[in-house]
Amino acid sequence: MAYLGRKQLGDEFLVLLQCKTGASVPTAPDACPYLDFWLNGTTLAATVRMAPTEKGKIVGAFHYGVFLDETFSEGYWQAVMRYTLSSVPYQQVDTFRIIPGGHADGPIVAIKEYRKAGANFIVRVTKGGKIKFGRNPQVN
Amino acid sequence: MGTYLGDWALEATLTFLHQALDGSNTPVDFTGTGTYRIYNSSGLMSNGTGNLSVFDDSNTTGLYSGSKSLAAADGYERGQTYYIRVQGTVSAATRGTLYSFTIS
């Protein structure tokens, strides 16, 4: 179990997993591990599959890039990773805390002004992949 | 010291997960009910004991959860470090694990 720290909505981070036997020998699992996100240990918010890390070079290493979008909310989260080795189930748990602040869309990563005859627009792209625009922006 | 569970808010409900393991570190269910006790530097906290509950039993093996309110009325304070000792029985042997957390 590892504590991944304090996060805010819109943050991005990696969850890493090394699959290994009880004797700590790195071992490829039967299939890509599942990753469950639990809020306060009571509400299952999402289940995803983890991707191999440097497949063919590292045995049994997996990762998942988490973007804290509207799936997540303030609170204490448990990331439960599940896999099987020769049909024997193994689990690993990481925890993190989402504190107030941030935005589920993430920060703006690109911005463009468009001047049109009828109106002017500011178009923004967020880290979460959303495209937003504002009409007739003003600087006060 | 034990595995660090992070920083928690005063009056929050601490929730932690515990993986029960056998002597070969393979996930296994406890025999009977696992328990936990929460300590600070002065000893056992008021209302600082509890039983573990089976967690997501359909998808996991030997995974348990514990939950406890971090109430000031029970002596919890900001800036302090606390320790949890989880205990359970596996193959007739008692096994114990330590965790720690802070309150901010």
PDB file of C-alpha atoms in Angstrom:
ATOM      1  CA  MET A   1       0.000   0.000   0.000  1.00  0.00           C
ATOM      2  CA  ALA A   2       1.308   3.434  -0.895  1.00  0.00           C
ATOM      3  CA  TYR A   3       0.004   6.922  -0.241  1.00  0.00           C
ATOM      4  CA  LEU A   4       0.027   8.917  -3.471  1.00  0.00           C
ATOM      5  CA  GLY A   5      -0.517  12.274  -1.805  1.00  0.00           C
ATOM      6  CA  ARG A   6      -2.962  15.154  -2.026  1.00  0.00           C
ATOM      7  CA  LYS A   7      -4.530  15.921  -5.389  1.00  0.00           C
ATOM      8  CA  GLN A   8      -7.024  18.374  -6.835  1.00  0.00           C
ATOM      9  CA  LEU A   9      -9.574  17.941  -9.595  1.00  0.00           C
ATOM     10  CA  GLY A  10      -7.846  18.359 -12.943  1.00  0.00           C
ATOM     11  CA  ASP A  11      -4.604  16.809 -11.692  1.00  0.00           C
ATOM     12  CA  GLU A  12      -2.967  14.000 -13.605  1.00  0.00           C
ATOM     13  CA  PHE A  13      -0.799  11.251 -12.167  1.00  0.00           C
ATOM     14  CA  LEU A  14       0.272   7.651 -12.685  1.00  0.00           C
ATOM     15  CA  VAL A  15      -0.772   4.608 -10.718  1.00  0.00           C
ATOM     16  CA  LEU A  16       1.970   2.003 -10.971  1.00  0.00           C
ATOM     17  CA  LEU A  17       1.852  -1.704 -10.261  1.00  0.00           C
ATOM     18  CA  GLN A  18       4.517  -4.371 -10.140  1.00  0.00           C
ATOM     19  CA  CYS A  19       2.898  -7.781 -10.288  1.00  0.00           C
ATOM     20  CA  LYS A  20       4.874 -10.255  -8.214  1.00  0.00           C
ATOM     21  CA  THR A  21       4.587 -13.543  -6.443  1.00  0.00           C
ATOM     22  CA  GLY A  22       4.400 -13.910  -2.700  1.00  0.00           C
ATOM     23  CA  ALA A  23       8.185 -14.260  -2.796  1.00  0.00           C
ATOM     24  CA  SER A  24       8.393 -10.851  -4.532  1.00  0.00           C
ATOM     25  CA  VAL A  25       9.465 -12.281  -7.891  1.00  0.00           C
ATOM     26  CA  PRO A  26       8.240 -10.038 -10.749  1.00  0.00           C
ATOM     27  CA  THR A  27       5.789 -12.125 -12.752  1.00  0.00           C
ATOM     28  CA  ALA A  28       3.486 -11.493 -15.683  1.00  0.00           C
ATOM     29  CA  PRO A  29      -0.152 -11.826 -14.600  1.00  0.00           C
ATOM     30  CA  ASP A  30      -2.708 -13.972 -16.392  1.00  0.00           C
ATOM     31  CA  ALA A  31      -4.247 -10.812 -17.890  1.00  0.00           C
ATOM     32  CA  CYS A  32      -3.905  -7.039 -17.621  1.00  0.00           C
ATOM     33  CA  PRO A  33      -4.785  -6.011 -14.047  1.00  0.00           C
ATOM     34  CA  TYR A  34      -7.998  -4.254 -13.129  1.00  0.00           C
ATOM     35  CA  LEU A  35      -7.870  -0.951 -11.282  1.00  0.00           C
ATOM     36  CA  ASP A  36     -10.867   0.013  -9.133  1.00  0.00           C
ATOM     37  CA  PHE A  37     -11.320   3.537  -7.762  1.00  0.00           C
ATOM     38  CA  TRP A  38     -13.239   3.550  -4.473  1.00  0.00           C
ATOM     39  CA  LEU A  39     -14.376   6.721  -2.711  1.00  0.00           C
ATOM     40  CA  ASN A  40     -14.094   6.482   1.076  1.00  0.00           C
ATOM     41  CA  GLY A  41     -14.001   2.706   0.766  1.00  0.00           C
ATOM     42  CA  THR A  42     -17.723   2.586   0.065  1.00  0.00           C
ATOM     43  CA  THR A  43     -18.485   3.792  -3.469  1.00  0.00           C
ATOM     44  CA  LEU A  44     -16.987   2.222  -6.573  1.00  0.00           C
ATOM     45  CA  ALA A  45     -16.541   5.123  -9.021  1.00  0.00           C
ATOM     46  CA  ALA A  46     -14.704   3.462 -11.903  1.00  0.00           C
ATOM     47  CA  THR A  47     -12.998   0.272 -13.041  1.00  0.00           C
ATOM     48  CA  VAL A  48     -10.320   0.366 -15.732  1.00  0.00           C
ATOM     49  CA  ARG A  49      -7.649  -1.963 -17.115  1.00  0.00           C
ATOM     50  CA  MET A  50      -3.987  -1.144 -16.585  1.00  0.00           C
ATOM     51  CA  ALA A  51      -1.546  -1.071 -19.487  1.00  0.00           C
ATOM     52  CA  PRO A  52       1.800  -2.858 -19.593  1.00  0.00           C
ATOM     53  CA  THR A  53       4.832  -0.679 -18.961  1.00  0.00           C
ATOM     54  CA  GLU A  54       7.630  -1.228 -21.472  1.00  0.00           C
ATOM     55  CA  LYS A  55       6.134  -4.491 -22.627  1.00  0.00           C
ATOM     56  CA  GLY A  56       8.823  -7.005 -23.503  1.00  0.00           C
ATOM     57  CA  LYS A  57      11.446  -5.213 -21.422  1.00  0.00           C
ATOM     58  CA  ILE A  58      10.013  -5.261 -17.898  1.00  0.00           C
ATOM     59  CA  VAL A  59       8.179  -8.259 -16.504  1.00  0.00           C
ATOM     60  CA  GLY A  60       4.857  -7.670 -14.810  1.00  0.00           C
ATOM     61  CA  ALA A  61       4.925  -3.850 -14.664  1.00  0.00           C
ATOM     62  CA  PHE A  62       1.710  -1.948 -15.409  1.00  0.00           C
ATOM     63  CA  HIS A  63       0.516   1.619 -15.211  1.00  0.00           C
ATOM     64  CA  TYR A  64      -2.575   3.761 -15.600  1.00  0.00           C
ATOM     65  CA  GLY A  65      -2.614   7.507 -16.167  1.00  0.00           C
ATOM     66  CA  VAL A  66      -5.312   9.027 -13.965  1.00  0.00           C
ATOM     67  CA  PHE A  67      -6.940  12.309 -14.894  1.00  0.00           C
ATOM     68  CA  LEU A  68      -9.140  13.595 -12.096  1.00  0.00           C
ATOM     69  CA  ASP A  69     -12.223  14.550 -14.101  1.00  0.00           C
ATOM     70  CA  GLU A  70     -15.878  14.640 -13.076  1.00  0.00           C
ATOM     71  CA  THR A  71     -15.701  10.938 -12.183  1.00  0.00           C
ATOM     72  CA  PHE A  72     -13.867  12.032  -9.051  1.00  0.00           C
ATOM     73  CA  SER A  73     -14.743  14.304  -6.164  1.00  0.00           C
ATOM     74  CA  GLU A  74     -13.310  15.533  -2.885  1.00  0.00           C
ATOM     75  CA  GLY A  75     -12.552  12.804  -0.403  1.00  0.00           C
ATOM     76  CA  TYR A  76     -10.311   9.883   0.387  1.00  0.00           C
ATOM     77  CA  TRP A  77      -9.764   7.446  -2.457  1.00  0.00           C
ATOM     78  CA  GLN A  78      -8.524   3.873  -2.630  1.00  0.00           C
ATOM     79  CA  ALA A  79      -7.029   2.540  -5.873  1.00  0.00           C
ATOM     80  CA  VAL A  80      -7.407  -1.243  -5.728  1.00  0.00           C
ATOM     81  CA  MET A  81      -5.357  -3.152  -8.304  1.00  0.00           C
ATOM     82  CA  ARG A  82      -6.447  -6.737  -8.953  1.00  0.00           C
ATOM     83  CA  TYR A  83      -4.685  -9.457 -10.904  1.00  0.00           C
ATOM     84  CA  THR A  84      -4.160 -13.189 -10.919  1.00  0.00           C
ATOM     85  CA  LEU A  85      -0.994 -15.262 -11.168  1.00  0.00           C
ATOM     86  CA  SER A  86      -1.732 -18.799 -12.319  1.00  0.00           C
ATOM     87  CA  SER A  87      -5.335 -18.150 -11.229  1.00  0.00           C
ATOM     88  CA  VAL A  88      -4.286 -17.100  -7.701  1.00  0.00           C
ATOM     89  CA  PRO A  89      -5.753 -13.647  -6.936  1.00  0.00           C
ATOM     90  CA  TYR A  90      -3.529 -10.817  -5.752  1.00  0.00           C
ATOM     91  CA  GLN A  91      -4.393  -7.246  -4.817  1.00  0.00           C
ATOM     92  CA  GLN A  92      -2.510  -4.048  -4.122  1.00  0.00           C
ATOM     93  CA  VAL A  93      -3.987  -0.851  -2.712  1.00  0.00           C
ATOM     94  CA  ASP A  94      -2.800   2.738  -3.105  1.00  0.00           C
ATOM     95  CA  THR A  95      -4.548   5.711  -1.538  1.00  0.00           C
ATOM     96  CA  PHE A  96      -4.829   9.414  -2.328  1.00  0.00           C
ATOM     97  CA  ARG A  97      -6.823  12.378  -1.121  1.00  0.00           C
ATOM     98  CA  ILE A  98      -8.621  14.931  -3.277  1.00  0.00           C
ATOM     99  CA  ILE A  99      -8.710  18.283  -1.527  1.00  0.00           C
ATOM    100  CA  PRO A 100     -10.792  21.348  -2.460  1.00  0.00           C
ATOM    101  CA  GLY A 101      -9.707  23.325  -5.509  1.00  0.00           C
ATOM    102  CA  GLY A 102      -8.897  22.642  -9.140  1.00  0.00           C
ATOM    103  CA  HIS A 103     -11.458  21.906 -11.838  1.00  0.00           C
ATOM    104  CA  ALA A 104     -12.617  18.634 -13.357  1.00  0.00           C
ATOM    105  CA  ASP A 105     -11.816  19.935 -16.857  1.00  0.00           C
ATOM    106  CA  GLY A 106      -8.203  20.620 -15.920  1.00  0.00           C
ATOM    107  CA  PRO A 107      -6.219  23.689 -16.903  1.00  0.00           C
ATOM    108  CA  ILE A 108      -6.471  25.381 -20.307  1.00  0.00           C
ATOM    109  CA  VAL A 109      -3.677  24.108 -22.537  1.00  0.00           C
ATOM    110  CA  ALA A 110      -4.435  26.096 -25.706  1.00  0.00           C
ATOM    111  CA  ILE A 111      -6.281  29.302 -26.496  1.00  0.00           C
ATOM    112  CA  LYS A 112      -7.168  31.059 -29.754  1.00  0.00           C
ATOM    113  CA  GLU A 113      -8.919  34.301 -30.572  1.00  0.00           C
ATOM    114  CA  TYR A 114     -11.307  34.449 -33.546  1.00  0.00           C
ATOM    115  CA  ARG A 115     -12.522  37.791 -34.875  1.00  0.00           C
ATOM    116  CA  LYS A 116     -15.728  37.525 -36.868  1.00  0.00           C
ATOM    117  CA  ALA A 117     -18.029  40.119 -38.381  1.00  0.00           C
ATOM    118  CA  GLY A 118     -20.857  39.535 -35.904  1.00  0.00           C
ATOM    119  CA  ALA A 119     -18.869  38.727 -32.791  1.00  0.00           C
ATOM    120  CA  ASN A 120     -15.442  37.832 -31.476  1.00  0.00           C
ATOM    121  CA  PHE A 121     -14.665  34.546 -29.747  1.00  0.00           C
ATOM    122  CA  ILE A 122     -12.063  33.068 -27.447  1.00  0.00           C
ATOM    123  CA  VAL A 123     -11.755  29.292 -27.960  1.00  0.00           C
ATOM    124  CA  ARG A 124     -10.046  27.259 -25.257  1.00  0.00           C
ATOM    125  CA  VAL A 125      -8.966  23.628 -25.055  1.00  0.00           C
ATOM    126  CA  THR A 126      -8.719  22.075 -21.616  1.00  0.00           C
ATOM    127  CA  LYS A 127      -6.372  19.326 -20.480  1.00  0.00           C
ATOM    128  CA  GLY A 128      -9.419  17.122 -20.110  1.00  0.00           C
ATOM    129  CA  GLY A 129     -10.024  17.441 -23.858  1.00  0.00           C
ATOM    130  CA  LYS A 130     -13.004  19.794 -23.759  1.00  0.00           C
ATOM    131  CA  ILE A 131     -13.331  22.696 -26.188  1.00  0.00           C
ATOM    132  CA  LYS A 132     -14.996  25.796 -24.772  1.00  0.00           C
ATOM    133  CA  PHE A 133     -15.606  29.222 -26.158  1.00  0.00           C
ATOM    134  CA  GLY A 134     -16.518  32.637 -24.877  1.00  0.00           C
ATOM    135  CA  ARG A 135     -18.333  35.244 -26.962  1.00  0.00           C
ATOM    136  CA  ASN A 136     -17.249  38.870 -27.151  1.00  0.00           C
ATOM    137  CA  PRO A 137     -14.571  38.760 -24.451  1.00  0.00           C
ATOM    138  CA  GLN A 138     -13.880  42.014 -22.676  1.00  0.00           C
ATOM    139  CA  VAL A 139     -10.955  43.259 -20.672  1.00  0.00           C
ATOM    140  CA  ASN A 140     -12.091  45.375 -17.797  1.00  0.00           C
TER     141      ASN A 140
ATOM    142  CA  MET B   1       6.387   2.919  11.606  1.00  0.00           C
ATOM    143  CA  GLY B   2       3.994   1.075   9.335  1.00  0.00           C
ATOM    144  CA  THR B   3       2.602   1.906   5.937  1.00  0.00           C
ATOM    145  CA  TYR B   4       1.561   5.548   5.754  1.00  0.00           C
ATOM    146  CA  LEU B   5      -2.117   6.073   4.982  1.00  0.00           C
ATOM    147  CA  GLY B   6      -1.852   9.812   4.384  1.00  0.00           C
ATOM    148  CA  ASP B   7      -3.111  12.915   6.111  1.00  0.00           C
ATOM    149  CA  TRP B   8      -6.712  13.089   7.210  1.00  0.00           C
ATOM    150  CA  ALA B   9      -8.955  15.869   8.389  1.00  0.00           C
ATOM    151  CA  LEU B  10     -10.080  16.111  11.966  1.00  0.00           C
ATOM    152  CA  GLU B  11     -13.655  14.795  12.259  1.00  0.00           C
ATOM    153  CA  ALA B  12     -13.268  12.868   8.986  1.00  0.00           C
ATOM    154  CA  THR B  13     -14.004   9.160   8.849  1.00  0.00           C
ATOM    155  CA  LEU B  14     -10.781   7.244   8.381  1.00  0.00           C
ATOM    156  CA  THR B  15     -11.173   4.384   5.928  1.00  0.00           C
ATOM    157  CA  PHE B  16      -8.327   1.999   5.236  1.00  0.00           C
ATOM    158  CA  LEU B  17      -7.911  -1.271   3.390  1.00  0.00           C
ATOM    159  CA  HIS B  18      -5.872  -4.206   4.595  1.00  0.00           C
ATOM    160  CA  GLN B  19      -4.626  -7.162   2.590  1.00  0.00           C
ATOM    161  CA  ALA B  20      -4.422 -10.375   4.610  1.00  0.00           C
ATOM    162  CA  LEU B  21      -1.503 -12.584   3.596  1.00  0.00           C
ATOM    163  CA  ASP B  22      -0.326 -16.054   4.504  1.00  0.00           C
ATOM    164  CA  GLY B  23       3.241 -16.991   5.363  1.00  0.00           C
ATOM    165  CA  SER B  24       4.106 -16.989   1.659  1.00  0.00           C
ATOM    166  CA  ASN B  25       2.643 -13.498   1.203  1.00  0.00           C
ATOM    167  CA  THR B  26      -0.201 -14.874  -0.857  1.00  0.00           C
ATOM    168  CA  PRO B  27      -3.604 -13.202  -0.322  1.00  0.00           C
ATOM    169  CA  VAL B  28      -5.809 -15.281   1.934  1.00  0.00           C
ATOM    170  CA  ASP B  29      -8.886 -14.766   4.080  1.00  0.00           C
ATOM    171  CA  PHE B  30      -8.539 -14.432   7.831  1.00  0.00           C
ATOM    172  CA  THR B  31      -9.875 -17.200  10.000  1.00  0.00           C
ATOM    173  CA  GLY B  32     -12.604 -15.402  11.864  1.00  0.00           C
ATOM    174  CA  THR B  33     -12.724 -11.643  12.180  1.00  0.00           C
ATOM    175  CA  GLY B  34      -9.754  -9.346  11.826  1.00  0.00           C
ATOM    176  CA  THR B  35      -9.470  -6.523  14.343  1.00  0.00           C
ATOM    177  CA  TYR B  36      -7.656  -3.222  14.645  1.00  0.00           C
ATOM    178  CA  ARG B  37      -6.501  -0.918  17.417  1.00  0.00           C
ATOM    179  CA  ILE B  38      -5.516   2.742  17.025  1.00  0.00           C
ATOM    180  CA  TYR B  39      -2.758   4.268  19.143  1.00  0.00           C
ATOM    181  CA  ASN B  40      -1.034   7.576  19.677  1.00  0.00           C
ATOM    182  CA  SER B  41       2.097   8.255  21.687  1.00  0.00           C
ATOM    183  CA  SER B  42       0.071   7.991  24.889  1.00  0.00           C
ATOM    184  CA  GLY B  43      -1.474   4.632  24.122  1.00  0.00           C
ATOM    185  CA  LEU B  44      -4.756   3.280  22.881  1.00  0.00           C
ATOM    186  CA  MET B  45      -7.200   5.916  21.653  1.00  0.00           C
ATOM    187  CA  SER B  46     -10.642   6.281  23.156  1.00  0.00           C
ATOM    188  CA  ASN B  47     -13.023   4.145  21.076  1.00  0.00           C
ATOM    189  CA  GLY B  48      -9.872   3.107  19.202  1.00  0.00           C
ATOM    190  CA  THR B  49     -10.766  -0.511  18.473  1.00  0.00           C
ATOM    191  CA  GLY B  50     -12.838  -2.148  15.789  1.00  0.00           C
ATOM    192  CA  ASN B  51     -13.435  -5.097  13.544  1.00  0.00           C
ATOM    193  CA  LEU B  52     -12.506  -5.344   9.891  1.00  0.00           C
ATOM    194  CA  SER B  53     -15.137  -5.902   7.227  1.00  0.00           C
ATOM    195  CA  VAL B  54     -14.707  -7.961   4.085  1.00  0.00           C
ATOM    196  CA  PHE B  55     -14.120  -5.624   1.148  1.00  0.00           C
ATOM    197  CA  ASP B  56     -15.370  -6.289  -2.403  1.00  0.00           C
ATOM    198  CA  ASP B  57     -15.515 -10.003  -1.663  1.00  0.00           C
ATOM    199  CA  SER B  58     -16.738 -10.959  -5.127  1.00  0.00           C
ATOM    200  CA  ASN B  59     -13.614  -9.584  -6.802  1.00  0.00           C
ATOM    201  CA  THR B  60     -10.882  -9.950  -4.219  1.00  0.00           C
ATOM    202  CA  THR B  61      -9.393 -12.376  -1.734  1.00  0.00           C
ATOM    203  CA  GLY B  62      -8.394 -11.429   1.780  1.00  0.00           C
ATOM    204  CA  LEU B  63      -9.074  -7.721   1.333  1.00  0.00           C
ATOM    205  CA  TYR B  64     -10.631  -6.005   4.351  1.00  0.00           C
ATOM    206  CA  SER B  65     -11.670  -2.490   5.272  1.00  0.00           C
ATOM    207  CA  GLY B  66     -11.692  -0.632   8.547  1.00  0.00           C
ATOM    208  CA  SER B  67     -13.436   2.611   9.328  1.00  0.00           C
ATOM    209  CA  LYS B  68     -13.231   4.966  12.289  1.00  0.00           C
ATOM    210  CA  SER B  69     -14.400   8.509  12.998  1.00  0.00           C
ATOM    211  CA  LEU B  70     -11.483  10.800  13.858  1.00  0.00           C
ATOM    212  CA  ALA B  71     -13.412  12.793  16.432  1.00  0.00           C
ATOM    213  CA  ALA B  72     -11.820  15.430  18.616  1.00  0.00           C
ATOM    214  CA  ALA B  73     -14.065  14.103  21.355  1.00  0.00           C
ATOM    215  CA  ASP B  74     -12.062  10.869  21.214  1.00  0.00           C
ATOM    216  CA  GLY B  75      -8.783  12.750  21.591  1.00  0.00           C
ATOM    217  CA  TYR B  76      -7.731  13.124  17.957  1.00  0.00           C
ATOM    218  CA  GLU B  77      -5.750  16.303  17.281  1.00  0.00           C
ATOM    219  CA  ARG B  78      -4.341  18.106  14.275  1.00  0.00           C
ATOM    220  CA  GLY B  79      -0.599  17.693  13.787  1.00  0.00           C
ATOM    221  CA  GLN B  80      -0.453  14.325  15.503  1.00  0.00           C
ATOM    222  CA  THR B  81       0.563  10.927  14.171  1.00  0.00           C
ATOM    223  CA  TYR B  82      -1.457   7.817  14.920  1.00  0.00           C
ATOM    224  CA  TYR B  83      -0.810   4.140  14.450  1.00  0.00           C
ATOM    225  CA  ILE B  84      -3.123   1.292  13.568  1.00  0.00           C
ATOM    226  CA  ARG B  85      -2.331  -2.296  14.383  1.00  0.00           C
ATOM    227  CA  VAL B  86      -4.322  -4.803  12.380  1.00  0.00           C
ATOM    228  CA  GLN B  87      -4.474  -8.338  13.659  1.00  0.00           C
ATOM    229  CA  GLY B  88      -5.952 -11.510  12.245  1.00  0.00           C
ATOM    230  CA  THR B  89      -5.491 -15.244  12.198  1.00  0.00           C
ATOM    231  CA  VAL B  90      -4.173 -17.146   9.202  1.00  0.00           C
ATOM    232  CA  SER B  91      -3.628 -20.909   9.366  1.00  0.00           C
ATOM    233  CA  ALA B  92      -3.894 -20.808  13.179  1.00  0.00           C
ATOM    234  CA  ALA B  93      -1.118 -18.207  13.375  1.00  0.00           C
ATOM    235  CA  THR B  94      -1.663 -14.622  14.516  1.00  0.00           C
ATOM    236  CA  ARG B  95      -0.492 -12.017  12.047  1.00  0.00           C
ATOM    237  CA  GLY B  96      -0.123  -8.299  12.705  1.00  0.00           C
ATOM    238  CA  THR B  97       0.414  -5.292  10.459  1.00  0.00           C
ATOM    239  CA  LEU B  98       1.088  -1.645  11.312  1.00  0.00           C
ATOM    240  CA  TYR B  99      -0.202   1.451   9.548  1.00  0.00           C
ATOM    241  CA  SER B 100       0.200   5.117  10.364  1.00  0.00           C
ATOM    242  CA  PHE B 101      -1.632   8.308   9.510  1.00  0.00           C
ATOM    243  CA  THR B 102      -1.562  11.963  10.425  1.00  0.00           C
ATOM    244  CA  ILE B 103      -4.291  14.519  11.004  1.00  0.00           C
ATOM    245  CA  SER B 104      -3.915  17.957   9.418  1.00  0.00           C
TER     246      SER B 104
END
